Amino acid sequence: MAESPRSSSPVFPSRGSYSEVVRIGALLRKESVGGILLVAMAAIALIWSNSPFADSYFALRDFEFGYEPWHLKLSMGAWAADGLLAIFFFLVGLELKREFAVGDLRDIRSAIVPVAAAVGGVIVPAAIYVIVVGPQPELLRGWAVPTATDIAFAVAVLAIIGSHLPNGLRLFLLTLAVVDDLIAIVIIAVFYTDDLNPIPIPGAIIALALYAVLAHRRRGFFLRNRFAAWLILLPIGVVVWGFVHASGIHATIAGVMLGFMIPVRSHTTDDDGVEDAGLAEEFEHRFRPLSAGFAVPVFAFFAAGVAFVGDGLVETLTHPVTIAIVCALVLGKPIGIVFTTWLMTKITRSRMSDGLGWVDLIGVGILAGIGFTVSLLIAELSFPRGVEHDAAKVAILLASVLAALAASVVLGMRNRHYRLIAEQEARDEDADGIPDVYERGE
């Protein structure tokens, strides 16, 4: 019997394999905790920077320390942006490497729709920003601010309101965020590298090559000995970071490159013939709590503080940069993601997973409008301290809150819908009395 066109059509979002669902579930739980800490630290920064003790906040943020001859005398805020965020981008590099090597992005048929959706979710917000600030060319440097999605913040919202949403939808959001991060890395490397100094680059390449050789040839040693990576690989990674920072390339790119050098496959199996976790997965388990629980929240604390004095709040809220970023994140992200997804279904003849509706994708698109960590970083790189700089920060915070609230309404209704389906399936479970939890997507 011939296979029907519907059954042979590519399906999205992919539910993923069982092991992938388990891994993603654990990842999202860690990110959700990090997202809550992220919001808490940003709120503390906003309150402190507008309190009678605001001077102490800005004095702390601007306090400089480090070794000047190595171009490392930086403020606390700069250390957070250039140093601590390198840990976050190291994990981005690990995740990208894993997705391309053994994850969903290795299969072009399953990856093409979310990848294209992520690209659309970058292009449309950037276009909206440019249109809004177009009459003022000096503001165009901030075009990339509304292109990023904060996976930790978004997942925190999803964890609160999305207990029964299908796993495919969660995987779709994560794939969007991973590709979004990749695009952000390229944007930072290409458009926000000023005063390039090529002299330190050979040193960075040599140190990176040594790091890669050790990681690949001694992967078993680093898997068995937890502290070996801290004692051997970490110092080499710091050297790579130092050379990259001195070259004028943004230092977070060093984190991505170091992540890409870690091997994904272990090439060993357990007693059941299942391949053991690779070094990339092991490092992800070890370092993600440091990133989500410390590095990113501390960066948010130093990046989110904005002082509103007198009529400053009104001026900031009505600034073209504020309007452009809010419109780009809250409207541009869902429009870009949903329209590109619809377009790709027509081009590739893909179909949505059974049971999912376009309203689910709209909810995810709105959720992707939460642009926090990377958006704040790009705002720091786009504008010098001043009105535009403060307007960009306020816009990111405001847009993220609006996107979170709107997504909570849409996905909250869908969550209730899927919960009712799950309850009905529980009543109609198979004769063996074991409900098919995995098929339900819980």
Coordinates of C-alpha atoms in Angstrom, one line a residue:
M1 CA 0.0 0.0 0.0
A2 CA 1.4 3.4 -1.0
E3 CA 2.4 5.8 1.7
S4 CA 0.1 8.8 1.9
P5 CA 1.6 12.3 1.2
R6 CA 0.7 13.3 4.7
S7 CA 2.5 10.4 6.4
S8 CA 5.7 11.1 4.3
S9 CA 5.8 14.8 5.0
P10 CA 8.4 16.2 7.4
V11 CA 6.9 16.8 10.8
F12 CA 7.6 19.7 13.1
P13 CA 8.2 20.4 15.9
S14 CA 10.1 17.2 16.4
R15 CA 9.4 15.2 19.6
G16 CA 13.0 14.0 19.6
S17 CA 14.2 10.7 20.9
Y18 CA 13.5 9.6 24.4
S19 CA 17.1 10.3 25.5
E20 CA 16.9 13.7 24.0
V21 CA 13.6 14.5 25.8
V22 CA 15.1 13.4 29.1
R23 CA 18.3 15.5 28.5
I24 CA 16.2 18.5 27.4
G25 CA 14.0 18.2 30.5
A26 CA 17.0 18.3 32.8
L27 CA 18.4 21.2 30.9
L28 CA 15.2 23.2 31.1
R29 CA 14.9 22.6 34.8
K30 CA 18.3 24.1 35.4
E31 CA 17.6 27.0 33.0
S32 CA 14.3 27.8 34.8
V33 CA 16.1 28.2 38.1
G34 CA 18.7 30.4 36.4
G35 CA 15.9 32.5 34.8
I36 CA 14.3 33.2 38.2
L37 CA 17.7 34.2 39.6
L38 CA 18.3 36.4 36.6
V39 CA 15.0 38.3 37.1
A40 CA 15.6 38.6 40.8
M41 CA 19.1 40.1 40.3
A42 CA 17.9 42.5 37.6
A43 CA 15.1 43.7 39.9
I44 CA 17.6 44.3 42.8
A45 CA 19.7 46.3 40.4
L46 CA 16.8 48.5 39.3
I47 CA 15.7 49.1 42.9
W48 CA 19.2 49.9 44.2
S49 CA 20.0 52.2 41.3
N50 CA 16.9 54.3 41.9
S51 CA 17.1 54.3 45.7
P52 CA 18.8 56.9 48.0
F53 CA 21.8 54.6 47.9
A54 CA 22.1 54.7 44.1
D55 CA 25.6 56.2 44.2
S56 CA 27.0 53.1 45.9
Y57 CA 25.5 50.9 43.2
F58 CA 27.2 52.8 40.4
A59 CA 30.4 53.1 42.3
L60 CA 30.4 49.3 42.7
R61 CA 29.6 48.8 39.0
D62 CA 32.3 51.2 37.8
F63 CA 35.0 50.1 40.3
E64 CA 38.1 49.1 38.3
F65 CA 40.7 46.5 39.0
G66 CA 43.1 44.3 37.0
Y67 CA 46.5 44.4 35.3
E68 CA 46.7 47.5 33.0
P69 CA 49.7 46.3 30.8
W70 CA 47.6 43.3 29.7
H71 CA 44.6 45.6 29.0
L72 CA 42.8 43.9 31.9
K73 CA 42.1 46.9 34.1
L74 CA 38.3 46.7 33.8
S75 CA 35.3 47.9 35.8
M76 CA 33.2 45.3 37.7
G77 CA 30.5 45.7 35.0
A78 CA 33.0 45.1 32.2
W79 CA 34.4 42.0 34.0
A80 CA 30.9 40.6 34.3
A81 CA 30.2 41.3 30.6
D82 CA 33.6 40.1 29.2
G83 CA 34.5 37.6 31.8
L84 CA 31.5 36.0 33.4
L85 CA 29.5 35.9 30.2
A86 CA 32.3 33.9 28.6
I87 CA 31.1 31.0 30.9
F88 CA 27.6 31.4 29.4
F89 CA 29.0 31.4 25.9
F90 CA 31.2 28.4 26.6
L91 CA 27.9 26.5 27.3
V92 CA 26.4 27.9 24.2
G93 CA 29.4 26.5 22.3
L94 CA 28.9 23.1 23.9
E95 CA 25.2 23.1 23.1
L96 CA 25.8 24.1 19.5
K97 CA 28.5 21.5 19.0
R98 CA 26.3 18.8 20.5
E99 CA 23.2 19.8 18.4
F100 CA 25.2 19.8 15.2
A101 CA 27.0 16.5 16.0
V102 CA 24.3 14.3 17.6
G103 CA 21.3 16.5 18.2
D104 CA 18.3 17.7 16.1
L105 CA 20.4 20.1 14.0
R106 CA 22.4 17.2 12.4
D107 CA 19.3 16.3 10.3
I108 CA 18.5 19.0 7.8
R109 CA 14.9 17.7 7.3
S110 CA 14.1 18.1 11.0
A111 CA 16.2 21.2 11.5
I112 CA 15.2 23.3 8.5
V113 CA 12.0 24.7 9.9
P114 CA 13.2 25.8 13.3
V115 CA 16.4 27.2 11.9
A116 CA 14.6 29.2 9.3
A117 CA 12.2 30.4 12.0
A118 CA 15.1 31.6 14.1
V119 CA 16.5 33.5 11.1
G120 CA 13.1 35.1 10.5
G121 CA 13.0 35.9 14.2
V122 CA 16.2 37.9 13.8
I123 CA 15.6 39.6 10.5
V124 CA 12.1 41.0 11.2
P125 CA 12.9 42.6 14.6
A126 CA 16.1 44.1 13.1
A127 CA 14.0 45.5 10.2
I128 CA 11.4 47.0 12.6
Y129 CA 14.1 48.6 14.6
V130 CA 15.7 50.2 11.5
I131 CA 12.3 51.4 10.3
V132 CA 11.5 53.1 13.6
V133 CA 14.9 54.8 14.1
G134 CA 15.5 55.3 10.4
P135 CA 15.3 59.1 10.4
Q136 CA 18.2 59.1 13.0
P137 CA 21.1 57.2 11.5
E138 CA 23.2 57.6 14.7
L139 CA 20.8 55.2 16.4
L140 CA 21.2 52.5 13.8
R141 CA 24.1 50.8 15.6
G142 CA 21.6 49.3 18.0
W143 CA 19.8 47.3 15.2
A144 CA 21.0 43.9 16.7
V145 CA 19.7 44.6 20.2
P146 CA 16.2 43.1 19.7
T147 CA 17.4 40.1 17.7
A148 CA 18.3 37.8 20.7
T149 CA 16.2 35.5 22.8
D150 CA 17.0 34.8 26.5
I151 CA 16.5 31.0 26.9
A152 CA 16.8 31.2 30.7
F153 CA 14.2 33.8 31.2
A154 CA 11.9 32.2 28.6
V155 CA 12.3 28.8 30.1
A156 CA 11.5 30.2 33.6
V157 CA 8.2 31.4 32.2
L158 CA 7.6 28.2 30.4
A159 CA 8.3 26.2 33.6
I160 CA 5.7 28.2 35.5
I161 CA 2.8 28.0 33.0
G162 CA 3.7 25.1 30.7
S163 CA 3.5 21.9 32.8
H164 CA 1.5 20.0 30.1
L165 CA 2.8 21.6 26.9
P166 CA 4.1 19.0 24.4
N167 CA 7.8 18.2 24.5
G168 CA 7.9 19.0 20.8
L169 CA 7.0 22.6 21.6
R170 CA 9.8 22.8 24.2
L171 CA 12.3 21.4 21.8
F172 CA 11.2 23.9 19.1
L173 CA 11.8 26.8 21.6
L174 CA 15.2 25.4 22.6
T175 CA 16.3 24.9 18.9
L176 CA 15.1 28.5 18.2
A177 CA 17.2 29.7 21.1
V178 CA 20.3 27.7 20.1
V179 CA 20.2 29.0 16.5
D180 CA 19.4 32.5 17.8
D181 CA 22.6 32.3 20.0
L182 CA 24.6 31.2 17.0
I183 CA 23.4 34.2 15.0
A184 CA 24.1 36.5 17.9
I185 CA 27.7 35.2 18.1
V186 CA 28.2 35.9 14.5
I187 CA 26.7 39.4 14.9
I188 CA 29.0 40.2 17.8
A189 CA 32.1 38.9 16.1
V190 CA 31.4 40.7 12.8
F191 CA 29.7 43.9 13.7
Y192 CA 30.9 44.7 17.2
T193 CA 34.7 44.1 16.9
D194 CA 36.4 47.5 17.0
D195 CA 40.1 48.3 16.8
L196 CA 41.2 44.8 15.9
N197 CA 44.7 44.1 17.1
P198 CA 46.1 41.1 15.2
I199 CA 49.2 40.6 17.3
P200 CA 47.6 38.5 20.1
I201 CA 45.6 36.3 17.6
P202 CA 48.4 33.8 17.0
G203 CA 48.8 33.3 20.7
A204 CA 45.1 32.6 21.0
I205 CA 45.2 30.1 18.1
I206 CA 48.2 28.2 19.7
A207 CA 46.6 28.1 23.1
L208 CA 43.3 27.0 21.6
A209 CA 45.0 24.2 19.6
L210 CA 46.7 22.9 22.8
Y211 CA 43.4 23.0 24.6
A212 CA 41.6 21.1 21.7
V213 CA 44.4 18.4 21.6
L214 CA 44.3 17.8 25.3
A215 CA 40.5 17.7 25.3
H216 CA 40.3 15.1 22.5
R217 CA 43.3 12.9 23.4
R218 CA 42.6 12.8 27.1
R219 CA 38.9 12.8 27.1
G220 CA 38.7 9.7 29.3
F221 CA 41.0 11.2 31.8
F222 CA 38.9 14.4 32.1
L223 CA 35.7 12.3 32.4
R224 CA 37.1 10.2 35.2
N225 CA 38.8 13.1 37.1
R226 CA 36.4 15.9 37.9
F227 CA 39.1 18.4 39.0
A228 CA 41.5 17.8 36.1
A229 CA 39.6 20.1 33.8
W230 CA 39.8 22.9 36.5
L231 CA 43.6 22.4 36.9
I232 CA 44.6 21.8 33.3
L233 CA 42.0 23.0 30.8
L234 CA 40.7 26.0 32.7
P235 CA 44.1 27.8 32.9
I236 CA 44.6 27.3 29.1
G237 CA 41.1 28.5 28.5
V238 CA 41.9 31.7 30.5
V239 CA 44.9 32.3 28.3
V240 CA 42.8 31.9 25.2
W241 CA 40.3 34.4 26.7
G242 CA 43.1 36.9 27.5
F243 CA 44.5 36.8 24.0
V244 CA 41.1 37.2 22.4
H245 CA 40.3 40.1 24.7
A246 CA 43.5 41.8 23.9
S247 CA 42.9 41.4 20.2
G248 CA 39.8 43.5 20.3
I249 CA 37.4 40.6 19.4
H250 CA 34.8 40.5 22.1
A251 CA 36.0 38.1 24.8
T252 CA 32.8 36.1 24.9
I253 CA 33.7 34.7 21.5
A254 CA 36.6 32.9 23.2
G255 CA 34.0 31.0 25.3
V256 CA 32.2 29.8 22.2
M257 CA 35.5 28.7 20.6
L258 CA 36.5 26.8 23.7
G259 CA 33.1 25.1 23.8
F260 CA 33.4 24.0 20.2
M261 CA 36.8 22.3 21.0
I262 CA 35.2 19.8 23.4
P263 CA 34.5 16.4 21.9
V264 CA 30.9 15.3 21.9
R265 CA 31.2 11.5 21.4
S266 CA 32.8 9.3 24.1
H267 CA 33.4 6.3 21.8
T268 CA 32.8 4.0 24.8
T269 CA 29.6 2.0 25.7
D270 CA 28.1 0.7 28.9
D271 CA 27.2 -2.9 29.6
D272 CA 24.0 -2.6 27.5
G273 CA 25.8 -1.2 24.5
V274 CA 24.6 2.3 24.9
E275 CA 27.2 5.0 24.3
D276 CA 28.4 6.7 27.4
A277 CA 28.0 10.5 27.9
G278 CA 30.7 12.5 26.1
L279 CA 32.9 15.1 27.5
A280 CA 30.7 17.9 26.1
E281 CA 27.7 16.6 28.0
E282 CA 29.7 16.0 31.1
F283 CA 31.1 19.6 31.0
E284 CA 27.6 20.9 30.4
H285 CA 26.4 19.2 33.7
R286 CA 29.4 20.6 35.6
F287 CA 29.4 24.2 34.4
R288 CA 25.7 25.0 33.8
P289 CA 25.0 25.6 37.5
L290 CA 27.9 28.0 37.6
S291 CA 26.6 29.9 34.5
A292 CA 22.9 29.8 35.4
G293 CA 23.3 30.3 39.1
F294 CA 26.1 32.8 39.2
A295 CA 27.6 34.2 36.0
V296 CA 24.5 35.3 34.2
P297 CA 22.6 36.7 37.3
V298 CA 25.7 38.7 38.2
F299 CA 26.0 40.1 34.7
A300 CA 22.3 41.0 34.8
F301 CA 22.8 42.7 38.2
F302 CA 25.5 45.0 36.7
A303 CA 23.8 45.5 33.3
A304 CA 20.2 46.2 34.4
G305 CA 20.8 49.2 36.7
V306 CA 19.4 52.4 35.2
A307 CA 18.7 55.6 37.2
F308 CA 15.6 57.6 36.6
V309 CA 16.0 61.2 37.8
G310 CA 13.3 63.9 37.4
D311 CA 11.7 63.6 34.0
G312 CA 14.3 61.0 33.0
L313 CA 11.8 58.2 33.0
V314 CA 9.4 60.0 30.6
E315 CA 12.3 60.9 28.3
T316 CA 13.6 57.3 28.3
L317 CA 10.2 55.7 27.7
T318 CA 9.5 58.0 24.7
H319 CA 12.9 57.7 23.2
P320 CA 13.0 56.3 19.7
V321 CA 15.4 53.5 20.8
T322 CA 12.9 52.4 23.5
I323 CA 10.0 52.4 21.1
A324 CA 12.0 50.5 18.4
I325 CA 13.3 47.8 20.7
V326 CA 9.9 47.2 22.4
C327 CA 8.1 47.0 19.0
A328 CA 10.9 44.7 17.6
L329 CA 10.9 42.3 20.5
V330 CA 7.2 42.1 21.3
L331 CA 5.8 42.3 17.8
G332 CA 8.8 41.5 15.5
K333 CA 9.9 38.3 17.1
P334 CA 6.5 36.4 16.9
I335 CA 5.8 37.9 13.4
G336 CA 9.2 36.8 12.1
I337 CA 9.1 33.3 13.7
V338 CA 5.5 32.4 12.8
F339 CA 5.5 33.9 9.3
T340 CA 8.8 32.2 8.4
T341 CA 7.5 28.9 9.9
W342 CA 4.4 29.2 7.8
L343 CA 6.4 30.0 4.7
M344 CA 8.7 27.0 5.2
T345 CA 5.7 24.7 5.5
K346 CA 4.7 25.7 2.1
I347 CA 8.2 25.4 0.6
T348 CA 9.2 22.1 2.3
R349 CA 5.6 20.6 2.5
S350 CA 6.2 20.1 6.2
R351 CA 3.3 19.6 8.6
M352 CA 2.8 20.4 12.2
S353 CA 2.8 17.5 14.8
D354 CA -0.7 16.0 15.4
G355 CA -2.5 17.9 18.1
L356 CA -0.5 21.1 17.8
G357 CA -2.0 24.3 16.4
W358 CA -0.7 27.6 15.1
V359 CA -1.7 29.3 18.3
D360 CA 1.0 27.1 20.0
L361 CA 3.6 28.5 17.6
I362 CA 2.4 32.0 18.2
G363 CA 2.8 31.5 21.9
V364 CA 6.4 30.3 21.4
G365 CA 7.0 33.2 19.1
I366 CA 5.8 35.7 21.7
L367 CA 7.9 33.9 24.4
A368 CA 11.0 34.3 22.1
G369 CA 10.5 38.1 22.4
I370 CA 12.1 37.9 25.9
G371 CA 15.5 39.3 25.0
F372 CA 17.5 39.7 28.1
T373 CA 21.1 38.5 28.6
V374 CA 22.4 38.8 25.1
S375 CA 20.3 41.8 24.3
L376 CA 21.7 43.6 27.3
L377 CA 25.2 42.6 26.2
I378 CA 24.6 44.0 22.6
A379 CA 23.2 47.2 24.1
E380 CA 26.4 47.6 26.1
L381 CA 28.4 47.2 22.9
S382 CA 26.1 49.4 20.8
F383 CA 25.8 52.6 22.7
P384 CA 28.2 54.6 25.0
R385 CA 26.9 55.5 28.4
G386 CA 24.1 58.1 28.0
V387 CA 20.5 58.5 27.1
E388 CA 20.5 55.9 24.2
H389 CA 22.3 53.4 26.4
D390 CA 19.7 53.7 29.2
A391 CA 16.8 53.7 26.8
A392 CA 18.1 50.4 25.3
K393 CA 18.3 48.8 28.7
V394 CA 14.8 50.0 29.8
A395 CA 13.4 48.9 26.5
I396 CA 14.8 45.4 26.9
L397 CA 13.5 45.1 30.4
L398 CA 10.0 46.4 29.4
A399 CA 9.8 44.3 26.3
S400 CA 10.8 41.2 28.2
V401 CA 8.1 41.7 30.8
L402 CA 5.5 42.4 28.2
A403 CA 6.5 39.4 26.1
A404 CA 6.4 37.2 29.3
L405 CA 3.0 38.4 30.2
A406 CA 1.5 38.0 26.7
A407 CA 3.1 34.5 26.3
S408 CA 1.8 33.5 29.7
V409 CA -1.8 34.3 28.6
V410 CA -1.5 32.4 25.3
L411 CA 0.5 29.4 26.5
G412 CA -1.4 29.3 29.8
M413 CA -4.7 28.7 27.8
R414 CA -2.9 26.1 25.7
N415 CA -1.6 24.4 28.8
R416 CA -5.1 24.0 30.2
H417 CA -6.1 22.6 26.8
Y418 CA -3.4 19.9 26.9
R419 CA -4.0 19.2 30.6
L420 CA -7.6 18.3 29.8
I421 CA -6.4 16.0 27.0
A422 CA -4.0 14.4 29.4
E423 CA -6.7 13.8 32.0
Q424 CA -9.0 12.3 29.4
E425 CA -6.2 10.0 28.2
A426 CA -5.5 9.0 31.8
R427 CA -9.2 7.9 32.0
D428 CA -8.9 6.0 28.7
E429 CA -5.5 4.5 29.4
D430 CA -4.6 1.1 27.9
A431 CA -5.7 -2.2 29.4
D432 CA -2.4 -2.7 31.0
G433 CA -3.1 0.4 33.1
I434 CA 0.1 2.3 32.0
P435 CA -0.7 5.6 30.3
D436 CA 1.5 6.4 27.4
V437 CA 3.2 9.4 29.0
Y438 CA 5.8 9.9 26.3
E439 CA 3.3 10.0 23.5
R440 CA 1.4 12.7 25.4
G441 CA 4.5 14.8 25.5
E442 CA 4.7 15.2 29.2

